[in-house]
Short mmCIF file of C-alpha atoms and ligand atoms in Angstrom, two decimals:
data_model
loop_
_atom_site.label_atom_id
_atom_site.label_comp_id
_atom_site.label_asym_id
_atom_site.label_seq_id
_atom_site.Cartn_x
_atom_site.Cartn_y
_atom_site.Cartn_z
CA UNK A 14 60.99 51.19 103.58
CA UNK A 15 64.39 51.13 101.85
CA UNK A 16 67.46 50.75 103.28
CA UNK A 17 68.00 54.52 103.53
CA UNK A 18 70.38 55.44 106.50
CA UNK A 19 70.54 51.98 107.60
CA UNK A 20 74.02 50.77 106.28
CA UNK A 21 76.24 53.55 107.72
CA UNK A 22 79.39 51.23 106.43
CA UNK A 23 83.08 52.86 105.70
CA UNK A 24 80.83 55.93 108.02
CA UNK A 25 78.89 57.04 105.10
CA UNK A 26 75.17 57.28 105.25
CA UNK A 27 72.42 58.29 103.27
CA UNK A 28 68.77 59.90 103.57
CA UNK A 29 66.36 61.74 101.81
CA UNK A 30 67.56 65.26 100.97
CA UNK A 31 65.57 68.03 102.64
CA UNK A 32 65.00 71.73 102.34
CA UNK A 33 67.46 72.19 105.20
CA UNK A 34 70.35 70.72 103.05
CA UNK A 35 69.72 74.02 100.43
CA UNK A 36 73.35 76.29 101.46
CA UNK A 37 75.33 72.67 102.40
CA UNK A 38 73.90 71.70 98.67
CA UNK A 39 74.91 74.63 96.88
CA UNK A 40 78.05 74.64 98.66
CA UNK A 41 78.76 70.93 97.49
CA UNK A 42 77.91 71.84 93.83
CA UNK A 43 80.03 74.73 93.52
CA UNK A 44 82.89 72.64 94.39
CA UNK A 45 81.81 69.80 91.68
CA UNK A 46 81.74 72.72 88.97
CA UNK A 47 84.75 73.97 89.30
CA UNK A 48 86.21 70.90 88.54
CA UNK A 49 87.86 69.73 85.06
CA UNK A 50 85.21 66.88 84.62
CA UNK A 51 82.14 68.13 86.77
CA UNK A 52 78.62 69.28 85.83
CA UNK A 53 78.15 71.32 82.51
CA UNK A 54 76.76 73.72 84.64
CA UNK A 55 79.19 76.37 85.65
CA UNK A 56 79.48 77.20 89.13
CA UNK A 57 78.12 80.74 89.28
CA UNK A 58 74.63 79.34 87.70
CA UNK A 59 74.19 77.29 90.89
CA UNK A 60 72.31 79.48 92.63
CA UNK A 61 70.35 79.58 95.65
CA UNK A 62 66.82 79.20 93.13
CA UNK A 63 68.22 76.47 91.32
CA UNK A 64 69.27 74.59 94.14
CA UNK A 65 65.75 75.18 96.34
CA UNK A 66 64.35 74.18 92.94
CA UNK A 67 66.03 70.69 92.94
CA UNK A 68 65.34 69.54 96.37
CA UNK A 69 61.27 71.05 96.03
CA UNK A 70 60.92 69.16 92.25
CA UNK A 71 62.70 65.97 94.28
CA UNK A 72 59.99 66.38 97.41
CA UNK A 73 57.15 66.56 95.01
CA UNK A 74 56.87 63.67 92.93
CA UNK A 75 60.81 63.27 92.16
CA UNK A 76 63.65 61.65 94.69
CA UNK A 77 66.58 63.33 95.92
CA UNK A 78 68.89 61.04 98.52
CA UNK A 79 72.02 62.74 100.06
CA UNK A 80 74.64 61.30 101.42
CA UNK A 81 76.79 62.38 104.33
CA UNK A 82 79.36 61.83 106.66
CA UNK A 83 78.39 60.08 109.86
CA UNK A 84 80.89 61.50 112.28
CA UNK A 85 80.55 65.36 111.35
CA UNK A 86 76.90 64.85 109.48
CA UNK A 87 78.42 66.87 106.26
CA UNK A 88 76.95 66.60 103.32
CA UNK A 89 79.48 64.89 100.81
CA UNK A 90 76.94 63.74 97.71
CA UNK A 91 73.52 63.88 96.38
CA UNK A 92 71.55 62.16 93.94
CA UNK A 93 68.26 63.52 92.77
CA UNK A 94 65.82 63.46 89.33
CA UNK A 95 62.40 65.30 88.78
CA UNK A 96 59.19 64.17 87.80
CA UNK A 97 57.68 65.48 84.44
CA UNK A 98 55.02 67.59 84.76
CA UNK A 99 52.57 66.22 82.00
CA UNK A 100 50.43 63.94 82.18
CA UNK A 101 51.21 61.10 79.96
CA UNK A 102 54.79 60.91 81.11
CA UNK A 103 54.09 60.41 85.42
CA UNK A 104 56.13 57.50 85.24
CA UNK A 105 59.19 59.15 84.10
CA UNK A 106 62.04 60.66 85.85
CA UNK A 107 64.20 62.50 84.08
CA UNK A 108 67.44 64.98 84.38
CA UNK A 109 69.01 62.68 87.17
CA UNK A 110 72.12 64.37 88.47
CA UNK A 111 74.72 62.93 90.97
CA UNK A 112 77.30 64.09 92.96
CA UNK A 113 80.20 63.73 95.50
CA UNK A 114 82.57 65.86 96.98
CA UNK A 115 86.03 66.01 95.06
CA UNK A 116 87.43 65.40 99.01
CA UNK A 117 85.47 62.28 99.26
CA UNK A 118 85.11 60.92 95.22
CA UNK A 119 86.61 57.19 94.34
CA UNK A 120 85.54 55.53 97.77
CA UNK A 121 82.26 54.14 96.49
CA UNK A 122 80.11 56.72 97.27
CA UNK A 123 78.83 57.60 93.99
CA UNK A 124 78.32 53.75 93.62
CA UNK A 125 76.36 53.37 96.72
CA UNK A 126 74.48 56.92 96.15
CA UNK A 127 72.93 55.29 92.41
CA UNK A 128 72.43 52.08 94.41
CA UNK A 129 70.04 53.54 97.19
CA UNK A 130 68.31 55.59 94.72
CA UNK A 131 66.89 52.74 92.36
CA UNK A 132 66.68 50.23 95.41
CA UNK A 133 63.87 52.93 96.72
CA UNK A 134 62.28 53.39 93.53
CA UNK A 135 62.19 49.79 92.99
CA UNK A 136 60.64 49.10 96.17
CA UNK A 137 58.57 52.00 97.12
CA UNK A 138 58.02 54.31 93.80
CA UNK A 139 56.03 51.37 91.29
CA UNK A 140 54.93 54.24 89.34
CA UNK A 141 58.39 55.28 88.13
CA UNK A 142 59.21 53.05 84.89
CA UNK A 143 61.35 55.28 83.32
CA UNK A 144 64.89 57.53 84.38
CA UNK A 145 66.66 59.32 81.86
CA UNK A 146 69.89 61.13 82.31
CA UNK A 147 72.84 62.94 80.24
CA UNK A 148 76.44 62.22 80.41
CA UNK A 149 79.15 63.71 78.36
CA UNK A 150 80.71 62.01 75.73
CA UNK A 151 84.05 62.85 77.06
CA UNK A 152 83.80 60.67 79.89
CA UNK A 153 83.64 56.94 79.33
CA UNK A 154 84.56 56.09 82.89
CA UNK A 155 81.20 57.69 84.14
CA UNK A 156 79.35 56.56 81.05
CA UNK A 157 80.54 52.84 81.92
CA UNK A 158 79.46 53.06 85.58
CA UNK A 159 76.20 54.10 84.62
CA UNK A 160 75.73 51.18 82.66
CA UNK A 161 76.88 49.25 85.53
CA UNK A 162 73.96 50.21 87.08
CA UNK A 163 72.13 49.57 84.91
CA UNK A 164 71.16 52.60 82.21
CA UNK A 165 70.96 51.85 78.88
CA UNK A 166 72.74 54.46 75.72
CA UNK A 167 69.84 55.45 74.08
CA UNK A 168 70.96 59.04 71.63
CA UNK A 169 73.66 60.76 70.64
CA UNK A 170 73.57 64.68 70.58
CA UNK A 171 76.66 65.78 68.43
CA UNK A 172 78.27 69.63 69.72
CA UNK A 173 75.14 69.55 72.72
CA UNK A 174 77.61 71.03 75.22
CA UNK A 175 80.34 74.02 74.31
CA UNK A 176 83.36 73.52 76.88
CA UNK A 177 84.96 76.79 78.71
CA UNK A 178 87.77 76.20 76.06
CA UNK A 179 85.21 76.52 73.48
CA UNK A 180 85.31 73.51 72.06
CA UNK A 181 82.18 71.32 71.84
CA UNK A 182 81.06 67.90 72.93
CA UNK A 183 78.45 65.54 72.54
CA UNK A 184 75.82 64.55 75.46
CA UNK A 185 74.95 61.17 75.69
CA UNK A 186 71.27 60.26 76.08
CA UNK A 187 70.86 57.76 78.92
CA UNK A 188 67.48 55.86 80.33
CA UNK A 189 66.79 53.21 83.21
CA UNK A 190 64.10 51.18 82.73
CA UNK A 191 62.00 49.28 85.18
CA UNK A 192 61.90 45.71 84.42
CA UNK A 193 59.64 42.66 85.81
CA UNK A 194 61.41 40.13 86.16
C1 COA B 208 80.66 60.61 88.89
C2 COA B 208 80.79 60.64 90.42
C3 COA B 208 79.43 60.93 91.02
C4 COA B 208 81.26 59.26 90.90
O1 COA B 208 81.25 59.27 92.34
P1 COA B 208 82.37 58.50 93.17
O2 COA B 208 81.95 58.46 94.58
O3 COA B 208 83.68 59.07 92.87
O4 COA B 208 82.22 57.06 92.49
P2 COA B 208 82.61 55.64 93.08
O5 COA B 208 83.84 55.72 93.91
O6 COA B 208 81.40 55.03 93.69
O7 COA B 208 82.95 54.87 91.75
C5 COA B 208 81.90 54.53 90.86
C6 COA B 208 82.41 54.51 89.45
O8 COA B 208 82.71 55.81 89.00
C7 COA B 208 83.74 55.72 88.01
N1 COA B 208 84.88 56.53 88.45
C8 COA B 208 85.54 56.45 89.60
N2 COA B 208 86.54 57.37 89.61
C9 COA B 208 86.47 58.01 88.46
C10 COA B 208 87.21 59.08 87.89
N3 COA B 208 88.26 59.63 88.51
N4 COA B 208 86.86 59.52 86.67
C11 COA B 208 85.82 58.96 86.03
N5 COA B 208 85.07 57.97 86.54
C12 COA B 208 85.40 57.50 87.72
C13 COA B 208 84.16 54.28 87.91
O9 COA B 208 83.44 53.68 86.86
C14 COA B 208 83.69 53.73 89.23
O10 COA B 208 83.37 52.39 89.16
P3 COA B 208 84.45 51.31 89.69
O11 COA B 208 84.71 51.65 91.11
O12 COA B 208 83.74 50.01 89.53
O13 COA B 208 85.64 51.49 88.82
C15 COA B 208 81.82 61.68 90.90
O14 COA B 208 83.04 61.44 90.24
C16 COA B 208 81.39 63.13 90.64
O15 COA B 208 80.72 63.73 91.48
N6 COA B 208 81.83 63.70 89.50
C17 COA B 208 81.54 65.09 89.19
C18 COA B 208 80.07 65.36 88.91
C19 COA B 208 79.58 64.64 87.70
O16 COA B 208 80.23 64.56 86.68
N7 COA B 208 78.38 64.08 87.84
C20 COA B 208 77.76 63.35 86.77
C21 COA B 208 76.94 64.23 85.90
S1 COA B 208 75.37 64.56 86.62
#
C-alpha cells in the first residue's frame, strides 16, 4: 500500500479522490482558473461533467490523489491523469493535471501531491510506464519542478494555447518514464 494518508505532516494529508469530492473539486478548480498563471482551462468550462469525468477516468484505470486539510478535512489540491483507452497504449497515463488552492500554494503541497502520486504508481500500478503532461511555456518555475520530479521535455507546440489577452503561447510536451533501476 503506499503511503497515502499516512504522513499527515505540517496537517496536510492525502487520499485517493472519490466521487464524493465532485462540488469540493469543482469548487477548488474554479478558484485555480481564475488565476493569472492557472489551468488553460477557463473557469466557466469546469463544469459539473468535466469534473465527474476526471475523478470516474481516475477510478477506472487512471489515479487521482487529493489532498486536504486535516483539521477541517477541506479539500486544498488534487492530482489526477487518465488512462488511454486503446489498446496498445494501457501503460500510459496521460493529461496529468495538478492543483492547490491559491490559499494554501508555496507550502509544499504541490511537491508532496506529485510525490504520492508516482510513489503509488511505482509501487502498486507496474503497468503504468509512461505519464505525459502539458505545461505552458510561460512558466519555467512549474516547468523546472516538474523536472524535479522527474519528467522529461519531450515537444514543443509553438501558439498551442491563445491567452484571454489574445496573445498565444506554446505548450510544452512533458513525459515520466518508469525506469528499472
Ligand atoms: C503548480 C502548483 C500545483 C504548485 O503547487 P504548490 O503547492 O504551490 O507547490 P510547492 O509549494 O510544493 O512547490 C513546488 C514547486 O513549485 C514551484 N513553485 C512554487 N511557487 C511557485 C510560483 N509562485 N510560481 C511558479 N512556480 C512555483 C517551485 O518550483 C517549487 O519548488 P521549490 O519549492 O523547490 O522551489 C500550484 O502553483 C498550482 O496549483 N498552480 C495553478 C495550477 C497549475 O498551473 N497547474 C499546473 C498545470 S496542470
Amino acid at each position: 500500500m503506499s503511503p497515502i494518508g499516512a504522513d499527515i505532516s505540517a496537517g496536510i494529508g492525502t487520499r485517493f479522490l472519490t466521487i464524493e469530492d465532485g462540488s469540493a473539486l469543482i469548487d477548488l478548480y474554479r478558484q485555480i482558473a481564475i488565476q493569472p498563471a492557472g489551468f488553460i482551462r477557463a473557469s466557466d468550462e469546469i463544469t459539473t461533467e468535466f469534473i465527474d469525468r476526471i475523478i470516474r477516468r481516475s477510478q477506472s484505470g487512471g489515479v487521482g490523489i487529493a489532498a486536504f486539510e486535516v483539521e477541517t478535512g477541506k479539500l486544498v489540491g488534487a492530482i489526477h491523469a487518465r488512462r488511454l483507452g486503446v489498446k496498445a497504449c494501457q501503460h500510459v497515463l496521460k493529461g496529468l493535471t495538478i492543483g492547490v488552492s491559491p490559499d494554501f500554494q508555496t507550502r509544499g503541497i504541490g511537491r508532496r501531491l506529485f510525490f504520492d502520486f508516482l510513489e503509488h504508481i511505482q509501487m502498486n500500478r507496474p503497468d503504468i510506464l509512461r505519464i505525459e503532461l502539458s505545461a505552458r511555456d510561460s512558466q519555467p518555475r512549474q516547468i523546472e519542478f516538474y523536472e524535479s520530479v522527474g519528467f522529461r521535455r519531450e515537444g514543443y507546440f509553438e501558439n498551442r494555447i491563445r491567452n484571454p489577452n489574445g496573445e498565444f503561447e506554446a505548450e510544452v510536451a512533458m513525459a515520466w518514464i518508469r525506469r528499472e533501476d
